[in-house]
mmCIF file of C-alpha atoms and ligand atoms in Angstrom:
data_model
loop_
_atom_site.group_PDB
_atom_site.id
_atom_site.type_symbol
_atom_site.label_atom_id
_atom_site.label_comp_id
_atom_site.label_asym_id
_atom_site.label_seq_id
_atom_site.Cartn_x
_atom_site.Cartn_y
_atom_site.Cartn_z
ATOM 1 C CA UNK R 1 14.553 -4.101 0.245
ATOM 2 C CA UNK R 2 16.716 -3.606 -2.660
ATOM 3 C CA UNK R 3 18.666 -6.841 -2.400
ATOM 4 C CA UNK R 4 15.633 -8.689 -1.350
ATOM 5 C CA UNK R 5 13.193 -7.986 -4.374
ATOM 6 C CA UNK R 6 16.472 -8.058 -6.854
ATOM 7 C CA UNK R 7 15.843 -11.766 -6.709
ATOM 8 C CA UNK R 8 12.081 -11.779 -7.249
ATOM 9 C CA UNK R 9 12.236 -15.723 -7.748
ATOM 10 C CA UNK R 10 13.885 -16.172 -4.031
ATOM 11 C CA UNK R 11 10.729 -14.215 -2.792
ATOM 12 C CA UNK R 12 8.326 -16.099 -4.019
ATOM 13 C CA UNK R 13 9.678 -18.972 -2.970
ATOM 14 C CA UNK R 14 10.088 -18.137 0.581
ATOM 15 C CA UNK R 15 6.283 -16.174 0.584
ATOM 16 C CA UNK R 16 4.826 -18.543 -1.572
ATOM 17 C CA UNK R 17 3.049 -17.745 -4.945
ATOM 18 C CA UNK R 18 0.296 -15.250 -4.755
ATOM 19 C CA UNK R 19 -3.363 -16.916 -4.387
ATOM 20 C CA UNK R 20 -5.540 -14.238 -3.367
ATOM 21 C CA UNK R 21 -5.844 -10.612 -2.742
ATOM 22 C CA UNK R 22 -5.110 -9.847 1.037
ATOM 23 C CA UNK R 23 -2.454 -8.322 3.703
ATOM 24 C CA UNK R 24 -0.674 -11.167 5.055
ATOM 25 C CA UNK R 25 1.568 -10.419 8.460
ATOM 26 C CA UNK R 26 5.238 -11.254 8.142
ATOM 27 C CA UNK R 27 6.049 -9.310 11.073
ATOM 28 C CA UNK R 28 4.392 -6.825 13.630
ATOM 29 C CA UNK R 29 5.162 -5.184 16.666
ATOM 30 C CA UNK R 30 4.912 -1.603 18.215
ATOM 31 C CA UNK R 31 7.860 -0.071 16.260
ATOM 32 C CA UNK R 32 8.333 -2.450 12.817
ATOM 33 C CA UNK R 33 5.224 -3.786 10.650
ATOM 34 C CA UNK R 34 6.441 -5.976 7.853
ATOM 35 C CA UNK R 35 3.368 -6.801 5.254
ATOM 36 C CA UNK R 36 3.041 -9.255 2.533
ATOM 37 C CA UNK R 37 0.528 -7.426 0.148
ATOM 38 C CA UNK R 38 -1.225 -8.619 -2.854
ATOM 39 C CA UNK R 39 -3.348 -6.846 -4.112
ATOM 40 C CA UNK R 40 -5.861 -7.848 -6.863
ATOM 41 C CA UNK R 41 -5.961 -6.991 -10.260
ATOM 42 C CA UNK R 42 -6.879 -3.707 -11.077
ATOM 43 C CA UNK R 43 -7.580 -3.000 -7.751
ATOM 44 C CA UNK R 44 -7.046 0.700 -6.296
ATOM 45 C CA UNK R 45 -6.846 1.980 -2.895
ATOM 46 C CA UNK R 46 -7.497 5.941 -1.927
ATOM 47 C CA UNK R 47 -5.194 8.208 -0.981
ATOM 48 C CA UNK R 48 -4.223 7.634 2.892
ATOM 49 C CA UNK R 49 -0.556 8.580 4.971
ATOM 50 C CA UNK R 50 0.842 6.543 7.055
ATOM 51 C CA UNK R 51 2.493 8.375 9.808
ATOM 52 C CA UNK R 52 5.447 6.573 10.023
ATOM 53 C CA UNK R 53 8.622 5.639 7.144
ATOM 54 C CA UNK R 54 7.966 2.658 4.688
ATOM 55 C CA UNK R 55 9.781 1.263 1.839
ATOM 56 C CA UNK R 56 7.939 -0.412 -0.827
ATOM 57 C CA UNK R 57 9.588 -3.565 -3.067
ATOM 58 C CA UNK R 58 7.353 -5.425 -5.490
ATOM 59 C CA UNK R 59 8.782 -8.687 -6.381
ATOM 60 C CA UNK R 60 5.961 -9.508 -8.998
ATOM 61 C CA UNK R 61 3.586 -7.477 -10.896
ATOM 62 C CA UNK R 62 3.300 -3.564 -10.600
ATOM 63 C CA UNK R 63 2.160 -1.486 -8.399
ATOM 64 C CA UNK R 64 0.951 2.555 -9.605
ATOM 65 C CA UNK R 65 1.593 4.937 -6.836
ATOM 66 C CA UNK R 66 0.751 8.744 -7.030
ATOM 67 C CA UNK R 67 2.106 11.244 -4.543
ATOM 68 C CA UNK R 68 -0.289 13.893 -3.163
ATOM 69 C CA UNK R 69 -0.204 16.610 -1.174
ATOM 70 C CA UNK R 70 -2.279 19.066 0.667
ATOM 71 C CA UNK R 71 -4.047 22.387 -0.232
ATOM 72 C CA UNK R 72 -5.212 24.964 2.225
ATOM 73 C CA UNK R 73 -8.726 23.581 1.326
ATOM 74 C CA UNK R 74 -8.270 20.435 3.427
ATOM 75 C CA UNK R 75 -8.113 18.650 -0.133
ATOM 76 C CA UNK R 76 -5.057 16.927 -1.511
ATOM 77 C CA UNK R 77 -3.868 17.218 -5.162
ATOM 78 C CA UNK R 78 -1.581 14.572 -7.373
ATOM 79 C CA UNK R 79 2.029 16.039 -7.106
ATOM 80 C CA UNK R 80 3.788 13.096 -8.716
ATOM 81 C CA UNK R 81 3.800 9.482 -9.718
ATOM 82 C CA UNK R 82 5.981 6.220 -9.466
ATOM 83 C CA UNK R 83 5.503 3.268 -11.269
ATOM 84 C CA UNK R 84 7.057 0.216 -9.699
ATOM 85 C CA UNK R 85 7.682 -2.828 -11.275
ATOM 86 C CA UNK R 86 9.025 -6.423 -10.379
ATOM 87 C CA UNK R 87 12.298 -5.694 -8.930
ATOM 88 C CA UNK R 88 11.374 -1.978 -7.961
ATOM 89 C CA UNK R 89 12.139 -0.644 -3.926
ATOM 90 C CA UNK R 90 10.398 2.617 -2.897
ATOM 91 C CA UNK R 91 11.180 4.725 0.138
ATOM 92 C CA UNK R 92 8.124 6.553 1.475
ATOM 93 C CA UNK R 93 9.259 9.397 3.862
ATOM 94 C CA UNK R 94 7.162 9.753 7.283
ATOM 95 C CA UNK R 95 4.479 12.533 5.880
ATOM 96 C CA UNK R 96 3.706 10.656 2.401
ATOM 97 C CA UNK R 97 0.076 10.760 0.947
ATOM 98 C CA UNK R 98 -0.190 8.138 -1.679
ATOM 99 C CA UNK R 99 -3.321 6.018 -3.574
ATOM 100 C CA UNK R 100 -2.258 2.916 -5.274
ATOM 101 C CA UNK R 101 -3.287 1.039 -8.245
ATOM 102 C CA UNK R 102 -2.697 -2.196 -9.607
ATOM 103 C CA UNK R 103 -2.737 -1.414 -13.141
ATOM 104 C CA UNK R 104 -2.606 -5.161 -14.732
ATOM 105 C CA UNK R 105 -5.018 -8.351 -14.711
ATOM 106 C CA UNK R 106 -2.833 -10.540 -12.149
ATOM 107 C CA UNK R 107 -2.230 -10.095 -8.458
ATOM 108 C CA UNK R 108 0.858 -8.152 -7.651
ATOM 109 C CA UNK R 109 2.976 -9.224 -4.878
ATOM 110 C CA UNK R 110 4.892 -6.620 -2.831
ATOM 111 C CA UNK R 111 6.624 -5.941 0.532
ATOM 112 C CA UNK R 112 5.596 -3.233 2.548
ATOM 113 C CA UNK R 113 7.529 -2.421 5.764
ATOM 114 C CA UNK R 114 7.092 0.159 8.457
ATOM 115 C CA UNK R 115 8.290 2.221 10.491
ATOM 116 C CA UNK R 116 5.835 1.860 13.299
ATOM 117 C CA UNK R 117 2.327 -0.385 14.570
ATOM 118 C CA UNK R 118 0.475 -0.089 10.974
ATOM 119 C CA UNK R 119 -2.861 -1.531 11.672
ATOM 120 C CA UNK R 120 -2.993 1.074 15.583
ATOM 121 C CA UNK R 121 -1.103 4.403 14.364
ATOM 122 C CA UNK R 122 -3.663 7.165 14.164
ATOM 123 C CA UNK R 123 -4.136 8.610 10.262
ATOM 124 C CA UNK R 124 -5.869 9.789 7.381
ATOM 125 C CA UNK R 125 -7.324 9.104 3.941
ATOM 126 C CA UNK R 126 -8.988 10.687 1.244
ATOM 127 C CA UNK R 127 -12.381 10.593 -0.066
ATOM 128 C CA UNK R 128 -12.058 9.285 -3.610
ATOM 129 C CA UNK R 129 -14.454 11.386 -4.997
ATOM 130 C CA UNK R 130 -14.610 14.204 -3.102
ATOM 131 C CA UNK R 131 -10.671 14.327 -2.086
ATOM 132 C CA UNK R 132 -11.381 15.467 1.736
ATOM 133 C CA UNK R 133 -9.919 13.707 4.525
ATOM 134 C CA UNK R 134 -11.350 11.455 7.217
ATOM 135 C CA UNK R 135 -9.920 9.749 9.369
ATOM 136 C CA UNK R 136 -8.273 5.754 8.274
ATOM 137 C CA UNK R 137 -10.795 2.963 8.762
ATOM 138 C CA UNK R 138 -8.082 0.085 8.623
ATOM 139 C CA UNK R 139 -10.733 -2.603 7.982
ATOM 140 C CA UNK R 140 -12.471 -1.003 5.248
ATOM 141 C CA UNK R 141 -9.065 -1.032 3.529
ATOM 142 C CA UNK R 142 -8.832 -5.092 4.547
ATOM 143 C CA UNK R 143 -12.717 -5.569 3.314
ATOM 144 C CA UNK R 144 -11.783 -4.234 -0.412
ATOM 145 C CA UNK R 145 -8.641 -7.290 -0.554
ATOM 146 C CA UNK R 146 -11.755 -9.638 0.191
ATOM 147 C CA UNK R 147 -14.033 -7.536 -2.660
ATOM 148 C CA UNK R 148 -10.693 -8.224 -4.847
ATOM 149 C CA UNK R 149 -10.807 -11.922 -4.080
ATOM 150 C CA UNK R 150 -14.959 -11.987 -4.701
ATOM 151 C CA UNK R 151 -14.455 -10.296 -8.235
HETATM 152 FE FE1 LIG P 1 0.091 3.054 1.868
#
């Protein structure tokens, strides 16, 4: 991921420059998703796992990701932060609890791949108000893309 984002220019040439706000398949199968994300600007997504190893590379814009973990309560609390620019790969380990942001007023392009079937594995996000988990409704996630795009 590394190598591939260290030449953001090669990326978007090969993906194409970002349009719109939405999760575009590069690849997908029962053991290896591989995700084209852009997300819109501004746009922020709740805290959720993912059950499975990613890595992250962002080949333009940023992308604001903070770490959380969990308290007795069934609530999760910030324990750290990353902020990725153009250029910047991120290894997320197996149990990882992140939200991310897009903190600036273009679309951000980035890279996700994983370690497993991303849209079937069974997980969990976060209520962002109340911080309590629930289980991952994969097309709510897709519907606020599309609320990106109508914005
Ligand atoms: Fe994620």
């Amino acid at each position: 991921m590394t190598r591939a984002v260290s030449e953001p220019g090669a990326v978007l040439k090969g993906l194409g420059e970002p349009q719109r706000s939405g999760v575009q398949k590069i690849y997908h199968s029962r053991d290896l998703t591989i995700l084209n994300v852009i997300w819109g600007p501004r746009m922020t997504i709740c805290p959720h796992n993912h059950q499975m190893w990613a890595v992250i590379g962002i080949y333009t814009g940023r992308e604001d990701n903070i770490f959380w973990r969990r308290l007795p309560n069934g609530k999760v609390e910030a324990a750290g932060a990353r902020a990725l620019c153009e250029k910047d790969a991120e290894p997320l380990g197996h149990d990882i609890i992140h939200s991310v942001t897009n903190p600036i007023s273009r679309l951000t392009g980035a890279i996700h791949v994983y370690g497993g079937d991303f849209f079937a594995a069974e997980r969990s996000e976060w209520d962002p108000e109340t911080l309590r988990e629930h289980p991952y409704d994969v097309e709510k996630t897709l519907r606020l893309f599309e609320e990106a795009n109508r914005q």
